[in-house]
Protein backbone atom coordinates (compact mmCIF):
# COMPACT_ATOMS: atom_id res chain seq x y z
CA UNK A 1 0.00 0.00 0.00
CA UNK A 2 1.27 3.49 -0.84
CA UNK A 3 1.53 5.77 2.16
CA UNK A 4 -1.86 7.17 3.11
CA UNK A 5 -2.33 10.77 4.18
CA UNK A 6 -4.20 10.90 7.47
CA UNK A 7 -5.43 14.18 8.92
CA UNK A 8 -5.46 14.53 12.68
CA UNK A 9 -8.25 16.64 14.12
CA UNK A 10 -7.75 17.53 17.77
CA UNK A 11 -10.87 18.71 19.59
CA UNK A 12 -8.95 21.09 21.85
CA UNK A 13 -7.23 24.40 21.18
CA UNK A 14 -5.63 24.49 24.63
CA UNK A 15 -1.88 25.14 24.69
CA UNK A 16 -1.16 22.26 27.03
CA UNK A 17 -3.81 19.96 25.58
CA UNK A 18 -3.68 16.37 26.82
CA UNK A 19 -5.53 15.31 23.68
CA UNK A 20 -2.78 16.75 21.48
CA UNK A 21 -0.17 14.89 23.54
CA UNK A 22 -2.07 11.65 22.99
CA UNK A 23 -2.37 12.44 19.27
CA UNK A 24 1.40 12.85 19.09
CA UNK A 25 1.88 9.53 20.88
CA UNK A 26 -0.53 7.88 18.42
CA UNK A 27 1.56 9.17 15.51
CA UNK A 28 4.78 7.85 17.05
CA UNK A 29 3.24 4.40 17.65
CA UNK A 30 1.61 4.09 14.23
CA UNK A 31 2.79 1.89 11.34
CA UNK A 32 4.89 3.70 8.73
CA UNK A 33 2.22 3.29 6.03
CA UNK A 34 0.24 6.14 7.58
CA UNK A 35 1.54 9.65 7.04
CA UNK A 36 0.03 12.16 9.47
CA UNK A 37 -0.60 15.86 9.38
CA UNK A 38 -2.21 17.94 12.11
CA UNK A 39 -5.09 19.93 10.63
CA UNK A 40 -5.81 23.36 12.10
CA UNK A 41 -9.48 23.74 12.99
CA UNK A 42 -9.11 26.72 15.32
CA UNK A 43 -9.31 29.46 12.68
CA UNK A 44 -12.60 28.45 11.10
CA UNK A 45 -15.37 31.00 11.73
CA UNK A 46 -18.57 29.46 13.05
CA UNK A 47 -20.46 27.94 10.17
CA UNK A 48 -23.05 30.24 8.61
CA UNK A 49 -24.91 28.97 5.55
CA UNK A 50 -24.99 32.50 4.13
CA UNK A 51 -21.29 32.11 3.31
CA UNK A 52 -22.15 29.31 0.89
CA UNK A 53 -25.44 30.74 -0.35
CA UNK A 54 -23.83 34.12 -1.14
CA UNK A 55 -20.62 32.58 -2.52
CA UNK A 56 -18.64 34.67 -0.01
CA UNK A 57 -16.44 32.09 1.65
CA UNK A 58 -13.90 32.86 4.32
CA UNK A 59 -10.46 31.94 2.93
CA UNK A 60 -10.00 29.50 5.81
CA UNK A 61 -13.06 27.55 4.63
CA UNK A 62 -11.66 27.09 1.14
CA UNK A 63 -8.30 25.97 2.47
CA UNK A 64 -9.85 23.62 4.99
CA UNK A 65 -12.26 21.99 2.54
CA UNK A 66 -9.43 21.44 0.04
CA UNK A 67 -7.21 20.03 2.76
CA UNK A 68 -9.88 17.55 3.89
CA UNK A 69 -10.63 16.56 0.27
CA UNK A 70 -6.98 15.63 -0.27
CA UNK A 71 -6.76 13.35 2.76
CA UNK A 72 -7.08 9.57 2.63
CA UNK A 73 -8.46 9.27 6.16
CA UNK A 74 -9.11 10.96 9.47
CA UNK A 75 -8.06 10.49 13.07
CA UNK A 76 -10.14 12.40 15.62
CA UNK A 77 -8.59 12.88 19.05
CA UNK A 78 -10.98 14.63 21.36
CA UNK A 79 -11.73 15.59 24.92
CA UNK A 80 -15.28 15.73 26.22
CA UNK A 81 -17.08 19.01 26.89
CA UNK A 82 -20.23 18.65 28.94
CA UNK A 83 -20.66 15.02 27.93
CA UNK A 84 -20.38 15.82 24.22
CA UNK A 85 -17.84 16.95 21.65
CA UNK A 86 -16.22 20.39 21.82
CA UNK A 87 -17.87 22.96 19.54
CA UNK A 88 -14.65 23.54 17.61
CA UNK A 89 -14.72 19.96 16.37
CA UNK A 90 -18.41 20.00 15.46
CA UNK A 91 -17.83 23.25 13.58
CA UNK A 92 -15.03 21.66 11.55
CA UNK A 93 -17.27 18.71 10.67
CA UNK A 94 -20.01 21.12 9.56
CA UNK A 95 -17.72 23.35 7.49
CA UNK A 96 -16.36 20.49 5.37
CA UNK A 97 -19.81 18.93 4.97
CA UNK A 98 -21.16 21.85 2.93
CA UNK A 99 -22.30 23.25 0.52
CA UNK A 100 -25.01 20.64 0.17
CA UNK A 101 -23.82 17.82 -2.06
CA UNK A 102 -20.14 18.58 -1.46
CA UNK A 103 -19.43 16.67 1.72
CA UNK A 104 -15.68 16.05 1.50
CA UNK A 105 -15.64 13.67 4.48
CA UNK A 106 -17.65 11.05 2.63
CA UNK A 107 -16.36 7.56 1.88
CA UNK A 108 -13.07 7.80 3.76
CA UNK A 109 -11.89 5.84 6.79
CA UNK A 110 -11.85 7.42 10.23
CA UNK A 111 -11.21 6.58 13.85
CA UNK A 112 -11.76 8.17 17.25
CA UNK A 113 -9.57 8.44 20.33
CA UNK A 114 -11.26 10.08 23.30
CA UNK A 115 -9.28 11.52 26.18
CA UNK A 116 -10.11 12.71 29.68
CA UNK A 117 -8.36 13.61 32.91
CA UNK A 118 -11.39 12.04 34.57
CA UNK A 119 -12.31 8.41 34.93
CA UNK A 120 -14.81 7.92 32.09
CA UNK A 121 -12.44 8.33 29.14
CA UNK A 122 -14.71 10.89 27.45
CA UNK A 123 -17.16 8.14 26.55
CA UNK A 124 -19.89 10.72 25.91
CA UNK A 125 -17.77 12.64 23.39
CA UNK A 126 -16.62 9.44 21.71
CA UNK A 127 -20.18 8.29 21.13
CA UNK A 128 -21.62 11.67 20.21
CA UNK A 129 -18.94 11.96 17.54
CA UNK A 130 -20.18 8.71 16.03
CA UNK A 131 -23.55 10.30 15.27
CA UNK A 132 -22.44 12.97 12.74
CA UNK A 133 -19.77 10.63 11.41
CA UNK A 134 -22.49 8.18 10.39
CA UNK A 135 -24.41 10.86 8.53
CA UNK A 136 -21.26 12.25 6.93
CA UNK A 137 -20.41 8.75 5.71
CA UNK A 138 -17.02 8.64 7.40
CA UNK A 139 -16.21 4.92 7.44
CA UNK A 140 -15.51 4.48 11.12
CA UNK A 141 -13.23 1.87 12.60
CA UNK A 142 -15.67 0.23 15.01
CA UNK A 143 -13.28 -2.02 16.90
CA UNK A 144 -11.13 -1.70 18.83
CA UNK A 145 -12.49 1.33 20.65
CA UNK A 146 -10.20 3.47 22.77
CA UNK A 147 -11.12 5.63 25.75
CA UNK A 148 -8.16 7.19 27.55
CA UNK A 149 -8.98 8.09 31.13
CA UNK A 150 -6.85 9.64 33.90
CA UNK A 151 -4.68 11.02 31.14
CA UNK A 152 -2.61 13.35 33.34
CA UNK A 153 -1.18 10.33 35.14
CA UNK A 154 -0.07 8.72 31.86
CA UNK A 155 2.11 11.59 30.63
CA UNK A 156 5.43 12.96 31.84
CA UNK A 157 6.21 16.67 32.27
CA UNK A 158 7.06 16.99 28.59
CA UNK A 159 3.65 15.60 27.68
CA UNK A 160 5.05 12.26 26.48
CA UNK A 161 3.02 9.12 26.95
CA UNK A 162 5.01 7.05 29.41
CA UNK A 163 2.43 4.57 30.67
CA UNK A 164 3.43 1.24 29.13
CA UNK A 165 0.03 -0.42 29.13
CA UNK A 166 -1.56 2.60 27.42
CA UNK A 167 1.25 2.62 24.86
CA UNK A 168 0.56 -1.04 24.09
CA UNK A 169 -3.17 -0.42 23.82
CA UNK A 170 -2.66 2.65 21.63
CA UNK A 171 -0.25 0.79 19.36
CA UNK A 172 -2.81 -2.00 18.84
CA UNK A 173 -5.41 0.63 18.04
CA UNK A 174 -3.16 2.32 15.46
CA UNK A 175 -2.27 -1.04 13.89
CA UNK A 176 -5.98 -1.77 13.54
CA UNK A 177 -6.61 1.67 12.05
CA UNK A 178 -3.80 1.20 9.53
CA UNK A 179 -5.29 -2.14 8.51
CA UNK A 180 -8.73 -0.51 8.22
CA UNK A 181 -7.32 2.23 5.96
CA UNK A 182 -5.75 -0.48 3.77
CA UNK A 183 -9.00 -2.47 3.52
CA UNK A 184 -10.99 0.63 2.55
CA UNK A 185 -8.43 1.83 0.02
CA UNK A 186 -8.34 -1.60 -1.67
CA UNK A 187 -12.12 -1.74 -1.89
CA UNK A 188 -12.35 1.59 -3.78
C1 LIG B 1 -16.42 23.50 28.89
C2 LIG B 1 -15.80 22.27 29.48
C3 LIG B 1 -16.57 21.14 29.72
C4 LIG B 1 -15.99 19.97 30.20
N1 LIG B 1 -16.75 18.85 30.34
C5 LIG B 1 -16.16 17.67 30.61
C6 LIG B 1 -16.90 16.44 30.53
O1 LIG B 1 -18.07 16.41 30.25
N2 LIG B 1 -16.24 15.28 30.76
C7 LIG B 1 -14.89 15.26 31.05
O2 LIG B 1 -14.33 14.18 31.22
N3 LIG B 1 -14.17 16.40 31.14
C8 LIG B 1 -14.77 17.59 30.91
N4 LIG B 1 -14.04 18.77 30.94
C9 LIG B 1 -12.64 18.73 31.38
C10 LIG B 1 -11.74 18.38 30.20
O3 LIG B 1 -11.71 16.99 30.04
C11 LIG B 1 -10.33 18.90 30.48
O4 LIG B 1 -10.37 20.32 30.53
C12 LIG B 1 -9.33 18.42 29.46
O5 LIG B 1 -8.04 18.76 29.88
C13 LIG B 1 -9.63 18.99 28.08
O6 LIG B 1 -8.84 18.36 27.11
P1 LIG B 1 -7.43 18.95 26.65
O7 LIG B 1 -6.46 18.67 27.75
O8 LIG B 1 -7.10 18.18 25.40
O9 LIG B 1 -7.60 20.41 26.40
C14 LIG B 1 -14.61 19.94 30.49
C15 LIG B 1 -13.84 21.09 30.25
C16 LIG B 1 -14.40 22.23 29.74
C17 LIG B 1 -13.54 23.44 29.45
Coordinates of N, CA and C and ligand atoms in Angstrom, one line a residue:
X1 N 0.9 -1.2 0.0 CA 0.0 0.0 0.0 C 0.9 1.2 0.0
X2 N 0.6 2.2 -0.9 CA 1.3 3.5 -0.8 C 0.9 4.2 0.5
X3 N 1.8 5.1 0.9 CA 1.5 5.8 2.2 C 0.2 6.5 2.0
X4 N -0.6 6.5 3.1 CA -1.9 7.2 3.1 C -1.8 8.4 4.0
X5 N -2.4 9.5 3.5 CA -2.3 10.8 4.2 C -3.5 10.8 5.2
X6 N -3.2 10.9 6.4 CA -4.2 10.9 7.5 C -4.2 12.3 8.2
X7 N -5.3 12.9 8.2 CA -5.4 14.2 8.9 C -5.8 13.9 10.4
X8 N -5.1 14.6 11.3 CA -5.5 14.5 12.7 C -6.2 15.8 13.1
X9 N -7.4 15.6 13.7 CA -8.3 16.6 14.1 C -8.3 16.6 15.6
X10 N -7.8 17.5 16.3 CA -7.8 17.5 17.8 C -8.9 18.5 18.2
X11 N -9.7 17.9 19.1 CA -10.9 18.7 19.6 C -10.6 19.7 20.7
X12 N -9.3 20.1 20.8 CA -9.0 21.1 21.9 C -8.0 22.1 21.3
X13 N -8.2 23.4 21.6 CA -7.2 24.4 21.2 C -6.3 24.8 22.3
X14 N -6.4 24.1 23.4 CA -5.6 24.5 24.6 C -4.1 24.2 24.4
X15 N -3.3 25.2 24.9 CA -1.9 25.1 24.7 C -1.3 23.8 25.2
X16 N -1.7 23.5 26.4 CA -1.2 22.3 27.0 C -2.1 21.0 26.9
X17 N -2.8 21.0 25.8 CA -3.8 20.0 25.6 C -3.3 18.5 25.8
X18 N -4.0 17.8 26.7 CA -3.7 16.4 26.8 C -4.0 15.6 25.5
X19 N -5.1 16.0 24.9 CA -5.5 15.3 23.7 C -4.5 15.4 22.6
X20 N -3.8 16.6 22.5 CA -2.8 16.8 21.5 C -1.6 15.9 21.8
X21 N -1.3 15.8 23.1 CA -0.2 14.9 23.5 C -0.5 13.4 23.2
X22 N -1.7 13.0 23.4 CA -2.1 11.7 23.0 C -2.0 11.5 21.5
X23 N -2.4 12.5 20.7 CA -2.4 12.4 19.3 C -0.9 12.3 18.8
X24 N 0.0 13.0 19.5 CA 1.4 12.8 19.1 C 1.9 11.4 19.4
X25 N 1.5 10.9 20.5 CA 1.9 9.5 20.9 C 1.3 8.5 19.9
X26 N 0.1 8.8 19.4 CA -0.5 7.9 18.4 C 0.3 7.9 17.1
X27 N 0.7 9.1 16.7 CA 1.6 9.2 15.5 C 2.8 8.4 15.7
X28 N 3.5 8.5 16.8 CA 4.8 7.8 17.0 C 4.6 6.3 17.1
X29 N 3.4 5.8 17.5 CA 3.2 4.4 17.6 C 2.6 3.8 16.4
X30 N 2.4 4.6 15.4 CA 1.6 4.1 14.2 C 2.5 3.4 13.2
X31 N 2.0 2.5 12.4 CA 2.8 1.9 11.3 C 3.2 3.0 10.3
X32 N 4.3 2.7 9.6 CA 4.9 3.7 8.7 C 4.0 4.0 7.5
X33 N 3.1 3.1 7.2 CA 2.2 3.3 6.0 C 1.3 4.5 6.2
X34 N 1.1 5.0 7.4 CA 0.2 6.1 7.6 C 1.1 7.4 7.8
X35 N 0.8 8.4 7.0 CA 1.5 9.7 7.0 C 0.6 10.7 7.6
X36 N 1.0 11.3 8.7 CA 0.0 12.2 9.5 C 0.3 13.6 9.3
X37 N -0.7 14.4 9.3 CA -0.6 15.9 9.4 C -1.7 16.4 10.3
X38 N -1.3 17.3 11.2 CA -2.2 17.9 12.1 C -3.0 19.0 11.3
X39 N -4.3 19.0 11.4 CA -5.1 19.9 10.6 C -5.6 21.0 11.6
X40 N -5.4 22.2 11.2 CA -5.8 23.4 12.1 C -7.3 23.6 11.9
X41 N -8.0 23.5 13.1 CA -9.5 23.7 13.0 C -9.9 25.0 13.8
X42 N -8.9 25.6 14.4 CA -9.1 26.7 15.3 C -9.4 28.1 14.7
X43 N -9.1 28.2 13.4 CA -9.3 29.5 12.7 C -10.6 29.5 11.8
X44 N -11.4 28.5 11.9 CA -12.6 28.5 11.1 C -13.7 29.2 11.8
X45 N -14.2 30.3 11.1 CA -15.4 31.0 11.7 C -16.5 30.0 11.9
X46 N -17.4 30.3 12.9 CA -18.6 29.5 13.1 C -19.4 29.4 11.8
X47 N -19.8 28.2 11.4 CA -20.5 27.9 10.2 C -21.7 28.8 10.1
X48 N -21.9 29.5 8.9 CA -23.0 30.2 8.6 C -23.4 29.9 7.2
X49 N -24.6 29.4 6.9 CA -24.9 29.0 5.6 C -24.9 30.1 4.5
X50 N -25.1 31.3 5.0 CA -25.0 32.5 4.1 C -23.7 32.5 3.4
X51 N -22.6 32.1 4.0 CA -21.3 32.1 3.3 C -21.4 31.3 2.0
X52 N -22.0 30.1 2.1 CA -22.1 29.3 0.9 C -23.2 29.9 -0.1
X53 N -24.3 30.3 0.5 CA -25.4 30.7 -0.3 C -25.0 32.0 -1.1
X54 N -24.2 32.9 -0.5 CA -23.8 34.1 -1.1 C -22.5 34.0 -1.9
X55 N -21.9 32.8 -1.8 CA -20.6 32.6 -2.5 C -19.5 33.5 -2.0
X56 N -19.6 33.8 -0.7 CA -18.6 34.7 0.0 C -17.9 33.9 1.1
X57 N -17.0 33.0 0.7 CA -16.4 32.1 1.6 C -15.3 32.7 2.4
X58 N -15.2 32.5 3.7 CA -13.9 32.9 4.3 C -12.8 32.0 3.7
X59 N -11.6 32.6 3.5 CA -10.5 31.9 2.9 C -10.2 30.6 3.7
X60 N -10.3 30.7 5.0 CA -10.0 29.5 5.8 C -10.9 28.3 5.5
X61 N -12.2 28.6 5.0 CA -13.1 27.5 4.6 C -12.5 26.8 3.4
X62 N -12.1 27.7 2.4 CA -11.7 27.1 1.1 C -10.5 26.2 1.4
X63 N -9.5 26.7 2.2 CA -8.3 26.0 2.5 C -8.6 24.7 3.2
X64 N -9.5 24.8 4.2 CA -9.9 23.6 5.0 C -10.6 22.6 4.2
X65 N -11.5 23.0 3.4 CA -12.3 22.0 2.5 C -11.3 21.3 1.6
X66 N -10.4 22.1 1.0 CA -9.4 21.4 0.0 C -8.5 20.5 0.8
X67 N -8.1 20.9 2.0 CA -7.2 20.0 2.8 C -7.9 18.7 3.1
X68 N -9.1 18.8 3.5 CA -9.9 17.6 3.9 C -10.1 16.7 2.6
X69 N -10.4 17.3 1.5 CA -10.6 16.6 0.3 C -9.4 15.8 -0.2
X70 N -8.2 16.3 0.2 CA -7.0 15.6 -0.3 C -6.5 14.5 0.7
X71 N -7.2 14.4 1.8 CA -6.8 13.4 2.8 C -7.3 12.0 2.4
X72 N -6.6 10.9 2.9 CA -7.1 9.6 2.6 C -7.8 9.0 3.8
X73 N -7.8 9.7 5.0 CA -8.5 9.3 6.2 C -8.3 10.3 7.3
X74 N -9.0 10.0 8.4 CA -9.1 11.0 9.5 C -8.9 10.3 10.8
X75 N -8.2 10.9 11.7 CA -8.1 10.5 13.1 C -8.5 11.6 14.0
X76 N -9.6 11.4 14.7 CA -10.1 12.4 15.6 C -9.7 12.1 17.0
X77 N -9.0 13.1 17.7 CA -8.6 12.9 19.0 C -9.3 14.0 19.9
X78 N -10.1 13.6 20.8 CA -11.0 14.6 21.4 C -11.2 14.5 22.9
X79 N -11.2 15.6 23.5 CA -11.7 15.6 24.9 C -13.3 15.6 24.9
X80 N -13.8 15.6 26.1 CA -15.3 15.7 26.2 C -15.6 17.1 26.9
X81 N -16.6 17.8 26.3 CA -17.1 19.0 26.9 C -18.5 18.8 27.2
X82 N -18.8 18.8 28.5 CA -20.2 18.7 28.9 C -20.9 17.4 28.3
X83 N -20.2 16.3 28.4 CA -20.7 15.0 27.9 C -20.9 14.9 26.4
X84 N -20.3 15.9 25.7 CA -20.4 15.8 24.2 C -19.1 16.2 23.6
X85 N -19.1 16.5 22.3 CA -17.8 16.9 21.6 C -17.7 18.5 21.7
X86 N -16.4 19.0 21.8 CA -16.2 20.4 21.8 C -16.7 21.0 20.5
X87 N -17.3 22.3 20.7 CA -17.9 23.0 19.5 C -16.9 23.1 18.4
X88 N -15.6 23.3 18.7 CA -14.6 23.5 17.6 C -14.6 22.3 16.7
X89 N -14.8 21.2 17.2 CA -14.7 20.0 16.4 C -16.0 19.8 15.6
X90 N -17.1 20.1 16.2 CA -18.4 20.0 15.5 C -18.4 21.0 14.3
X91 N -17.9 22.2 14.6 CA -17.8 23.2 13.6 C -17.0 22.8 12.4
X92 N -15.9 22.2 12.7 CA -15.0 21.7 11.6 C -15.8 20.6 10.7
X93 N -16.5 19.7 11.4 CA -17.3 18.7 10.7 C -18.3 19.4 9.8
X94 N -19.0 20.4 10.3 CA -20.0 21.1 9.6 C -19.4 21.8 8.3
X95 N -18.3 22.5 8.6 CA -17.7 23.4 7.5 C -17.4 22.5 6.3
X96 N -16.8 21.3 6.5 CA -16.4 20.5 5.4 C -17.5 19.6 4.9
X97 N -18.7 19.7 5.5 CA -19.8 18.9 5.0 C -20.6 19.7 4.0
X98 N -20.3 21.0 3.8 CA -21.2 21.8 2.9 C -20.3 22.5 1.8
X99 N -20.9 23.1 0.8 CA -22.3 23.3 0.5 C -22.9 21.9 0.3
X100 N -24.3 21.9 0.3 CA -25.0 20.6 0.2 C -24.6 19.9 -1.1
X101 N -24.3 18.6 -0.9 CA -23.8 17.8 -2.1 C -22.3 17.8 -2.2
X102 N -21.6 18.5 -1.4 CA -20.1 18.6 -1.5 C -19.5 18.2 -0.1
X103 N -20.0 17.2 0.5 CA -19.4 16.7 1.7 C -18.1 16.0 1.5
X104 N -17.0 16.6 1.8 CA -15.7 16.1 1.5 C -15.2 15.0 2.5
X105 N -16.0 14.7 3.5 CA -15.6 13.7 4.5 C -16.0 12.3 3.9
X106 N -16.9 12.3 3.0 CA -17.6 11.0 2.6 C -16.8 10.0 2.0
X107 N -17.0 8.7 2.5 CA -16.4 7.6 1.9 C -14.9 7.3 2.3
X108 N -14.4 8.0 3.3 CA -13.1 7.8 3.8 C -13.0 7.2 5.2
X109 N -12.0 6.5 5.5 CA -11.9 5.8 6.8 C -11.6 6.8 7.9
X110 N -12.1 6.6 9.1 CA -11.9 7.4 10.2 C -11.8 6.6 11.5
X111 N -11.2 7.2 12.5 CA -11.2 6.6 13.8 C -11.2 7.7 14.9
X112 N -11.6 7.2 16.1 CA -11.8 8.2 17.2 C -10.9 7.7 18.5
X113 N -10.2 8.7 19.0 CA -9.6 8.4 20.3 C -10.2 9.5 21.2
X114 N -10.7 9.1 22.4 CA -11.3 10.1 23.3 C -10.4 10.1 24.6
X115 N -10.3 11.3 25.1 CA -9.3 11.5 26.2 C -9.9 12.3 27.3
X116 N -9.6 11.9 28.5 CA -10.1 12.7 29.7 C -9.2 12.6 30.9
X117 N -9.1 13.7 31.6 CA -8.4 13.6 32.9 C -9.2 12.9 33.9
X118 N -10.5 12.7 33.7 CA -11.4 12.0 34.6 C -11.4 10.5 34.3
X119 N -12.3 9.9 34.9 CA -12.3 8.4 34.9 C -13.1 7.8 33.8
X120 N -13.9 8.5 33.0 CA -14.8 7.9 32.1 C -14.3 7.9 30.7
X121 N -13.1 8.4 30.5 CA -12.4 8.3 29.1 C -13.2 9.1 28.1
X122 N -14.0 10.1 28.4 CA -14.7 10.9 27.5 C -15.6 10.0 26.6
X123 N -16.2 9.1 27.2 CA -17.2 8.1 26.6 C -18.3 8.9 25.8
X124 N -18.8 9.9 26.5 CA -19.9 10.7 25.9 C -19.5 11.4 24.6
X125 N -18.3 12.0 24.6 CA -17.8 12.6 23.4 C -17.5 11.6 22.3
X126 N -16.9 10.5 22.7 CA -16.6 9.4 21.7 C -17.9 9.0 21.0
X127 N -19.0 8.8 21.8 CA -20.2 8.3 21.1 C -21.0 9.4 20.5
X128 N -20.9 10.6 20.9 CA -21.6 11.7 20.2 C -21.0 11.9 18.9
X129 N -19.6 11.8 18.8 CA -18.9 12.0 17.5 C -19.4 10.9 16.5
X130 N -19.7 9.8 17.0 CA -20.2 8.7 16.0 C -21.5 9.1 15.3
X131 N -22.3 10.0 15.9 CA -23.6 10.3 15.3 C -23.4 11.1 14.0
X132 N -22.7 12.3 14.0 CA -22.4 13.0 12.7 C -21.6 12.2 11.8
X133 N -20.6 11.4 12.3 CA -19.8 10.6 11.4 C -20.6 9.7 10.6
X134 N -21.6 9.1 11.2 CA -22.5 8.2 10.4 C -23.2 8.9 9.2
X135 N -23.7 10.1 9.6 CA -24.4 10.9 8.5 C -23.4 11.4 7.5
X136 N -22.2 11.7 7.9 CA -21.3 12.3 6.9 C -20.6 11.1 6.1
X137 N -21.0 9.9 6.4 CA -20.4 8.7 5.7 C -18.9 8.6 5.9
X138 N -18.4 9.0 7.1 CA -17.0 8.6 7.4 C -17.0 7.2 7.8
X139 N -16.2 6.4 7.2 CA -16.2 4.9 7.4 C -15.4 4.6 8.7
X140 N -16.1 4.5 9.8 CA -15.5 4.5 11.1 C -15.0 3.1 11.5
X141 N -13.7 3.1 12.0 CA -13.2 1.9 12.6 C -14.1 1.6 13.9
X142 N -14.8 0.5 13.9 CA -15.7 0.2 15.0 C -14.9 -0.4 16.2
X143 N -14.0 -1.3 15.9 CA -13.3 -2.0 16.9 C -11.8 -2.1 16.5
X144 N -10.9 -2.0 17.4 CA -11.1 -1.7 18.8 C -11.6 -0.2 19.1
X145 N -12.2 0.0 20.2 CA -12.5 1.3 20.7 C -11.4 1.7 21.6
X146 N -11.2 3.1 21.8 CA -10.2 3.5 22.8 C -10.7 4.7 23.5
X147 N -10.7 4.6 24.8 CA -11.1 5.6 25.8 C -10.0 5.8 26.7
X148 N -9.3 7.0 26.7 CA -8.2 7.2 27.6 C -8.6 8.0 28.7
X149 N -8.6 7.4 29.9 CA -9.0 8.1 31.1 C -7.8 8.4 32.0
X150 N -7.9 9.3 33.0 CA -6.9 9.6 33.9 C -5.6 10.0 33.1
X151 N -5.8 10.8 32.1 CA -4.7 11.0 31.1 C -3.5 11.7 31.8
X152 N -3.7 12.6 32.7 CA -2.6 13.3 33.3 C -1.6 12.4 34.0
X153 N -2.1 11.3 34.5 CA -1.2 10.3 35.1 C -0.4 9.5 34.1
X154 N -0.7 9.6 32.9 CA -0.1 8.7 31.9 C 1.1 9.4 31.1
X155 N 1.1 10.8 31.4 CA 2.1 11.6 30.6 C 3.2 12.1 31.6
X156 N 4.4 12.3 31.0 CA 5.4 13.0 31.8 C 5.3 14.5 31.7
X157 N 6.3 15.2 32.3 CA 6.2 16.7 32.3 C 6.3 17.3 30.9
X158 N 6.9 16.5 30.0 CA 7.1 17.0 28.6 C 5.8 16.6 27.8
X159 N 4.9 16.0 28.4 CA 3.6 15.6 27.7 C 3.8 14.3 26.9
X160 N 4.8 13.5 27.2 CA 5.0 12.3 26.5 C 4.3 11.1 27.2
X161 N 3.8 10.3 26.4 CA 3.0 9.1 27.0 C 4.0 8.1 27.5
X162 N 4.0 7.9 28.8 CA 5.0 7.0 29.4 C 4.4 5.8 30.0
X163 N 3.1 5.7 30.1 CA 2.4 4.6 30.7 C 2.5 3.4 29.7
X164 N 3.2 2.3 30.1 CA 3.4 1.2 29.1 C 2.2 0.5 28.7
X165 N 1.2 0.3 29.6 CA 0.0 -0.4 29.1 C -0.8 0.4 28.2
X166 N -0.8 1.7 28.4 CA -1.6 2.6 27.4 C -0.8 2.6 26.1
X167 N 0.5 2.6 26.1 CA 1.3 2.6 24.9 C 0.9 1.4 24.1
X168 N 0.9 0.2 24.8 CA 0.6 -1.0 24.1 C -0.8 -1.0 23.5
X169 N -1.8 -0.5 24.3 CA -3.2 -0.4 23.8 C -3.3 0.5 22.6
X170 N -2.6 1.7 22.7 CA -2.7 2.7 21.6 C -2.0 2.1 20.4
X171 N -0.9 1.4 20.5 CA -0.2 0.8 19.4 C -1.2 -0.2 18.7
X172 N -1.9 -1.0 19.4 CA -2.8 -2.0 18.8 C -3.9 -1.3 18.1
X173 N -4.4 -0.2 18.7 CA -5.4 0.6 18.0 C -4.9 1.2 16.7
X174 N -3.7 1.7 16.7 CA -3.2 2.3 15.5 C -2.9 1.3 14.4
X175 N -2.4 0.1 14.8 CA -2.3 -1.0 13.9 C -3.6 -1.4 13.2
X176 N -4.7 -1.4 14.1 CA -6.0 -1.8 13.5 C -6.5 -0.7 12.6
X177 N -6.2 0.6 12.9 CA -6.6 1.7 12.1 C -5.9 1.6 10.7
X178 N -4.6 1.3 10.8 CA -3.8 1.2 9.5 C -4.4 0.1 8.6
X179 N -4.7 -1.0 9.3 CA -5.3 -2.1 8.5 C -6.7 -1.7 7.9
X180 N -7.4 -1.0 8.7 CA -8.7 -0.5 8.2 C -8.6 0.4 7.0
X181 N -7.6 1.3 7.1 CA -7.3 2.2 6.0 C -6.9 1.4 4.7
X182 N -6.1 0.4 4.9 CA -5.7 -0.5 3.8 C -7.0 -1.2 3.2
X183 N -7.8 -1.7 4.0 CA -9.0 -2.5 3.5 C -9.9 -1.5 2.7
X184 N -10.1 -0.3 3.2 CA -11.0 0.6 2.5 C -10.4 1.0 1.2
X185 N -9.1 1.3 1.3 CA -8.4 1.8 0.0 C -8.4 0.7 -1.1
X186 N -8.3 -0.5 -0.7 CA -8.3 -1.6 -1.7 C -9.7 -1.9 -2.2
X187 N -10.7 -1.5 -1.4 CA -12.1 -1.7 -1.9 C -12.6 -0.6 -2.8
X188 N -11.9 0.5 -3.0 CA -12.3 1.6 -3.8 C -11.9 1.4 -5.2
Ligands
LIG1 C1 -16.4 23.5 28.9 C2 -15.8 22.3 29.5 C3 -16.6 21.1 29.7 C4 -16.0 20.0 30.2 N1 -16.8 18.8 30.3 C5 -16.2 17.7 30.6 C6 -16.9 16.4 30.5 O1 -18.1 16.4 30.3 N2 -16.2 15.3 30.8 C7 -14.9 15.3 31.0 O2 -14.3 14.2 31.2 N3 -14.2 16.4 31.1 C8 -14.8 17.6 30.9 N4 -14.0 18.8 30.9 C9 -12.6 18.7 31.4 C10 -11.7 18.4 30.2 O3 -11.7 17.0 30.0 C11 -10.3 18.9 30.5 O4 -10.4 20.3 30.5 C12 -9.3 18.4 29.5 O5 -8.0 18.8 29.9 C13 -9.6 19.0 28.1 O6 -8.8 18.4 27.1 P1 -7.4 18.9 26.6 O7 -6.5 18.7 27.7 O8 -7.1 18.2 25.4 O9 -7.6 20.4 26.4 C14 -14.6 19.9 30.5 C15 -13.8 21.1 30.2 C16 -14.4 22.2 29.7 C17 -13.5 23.4 29.5

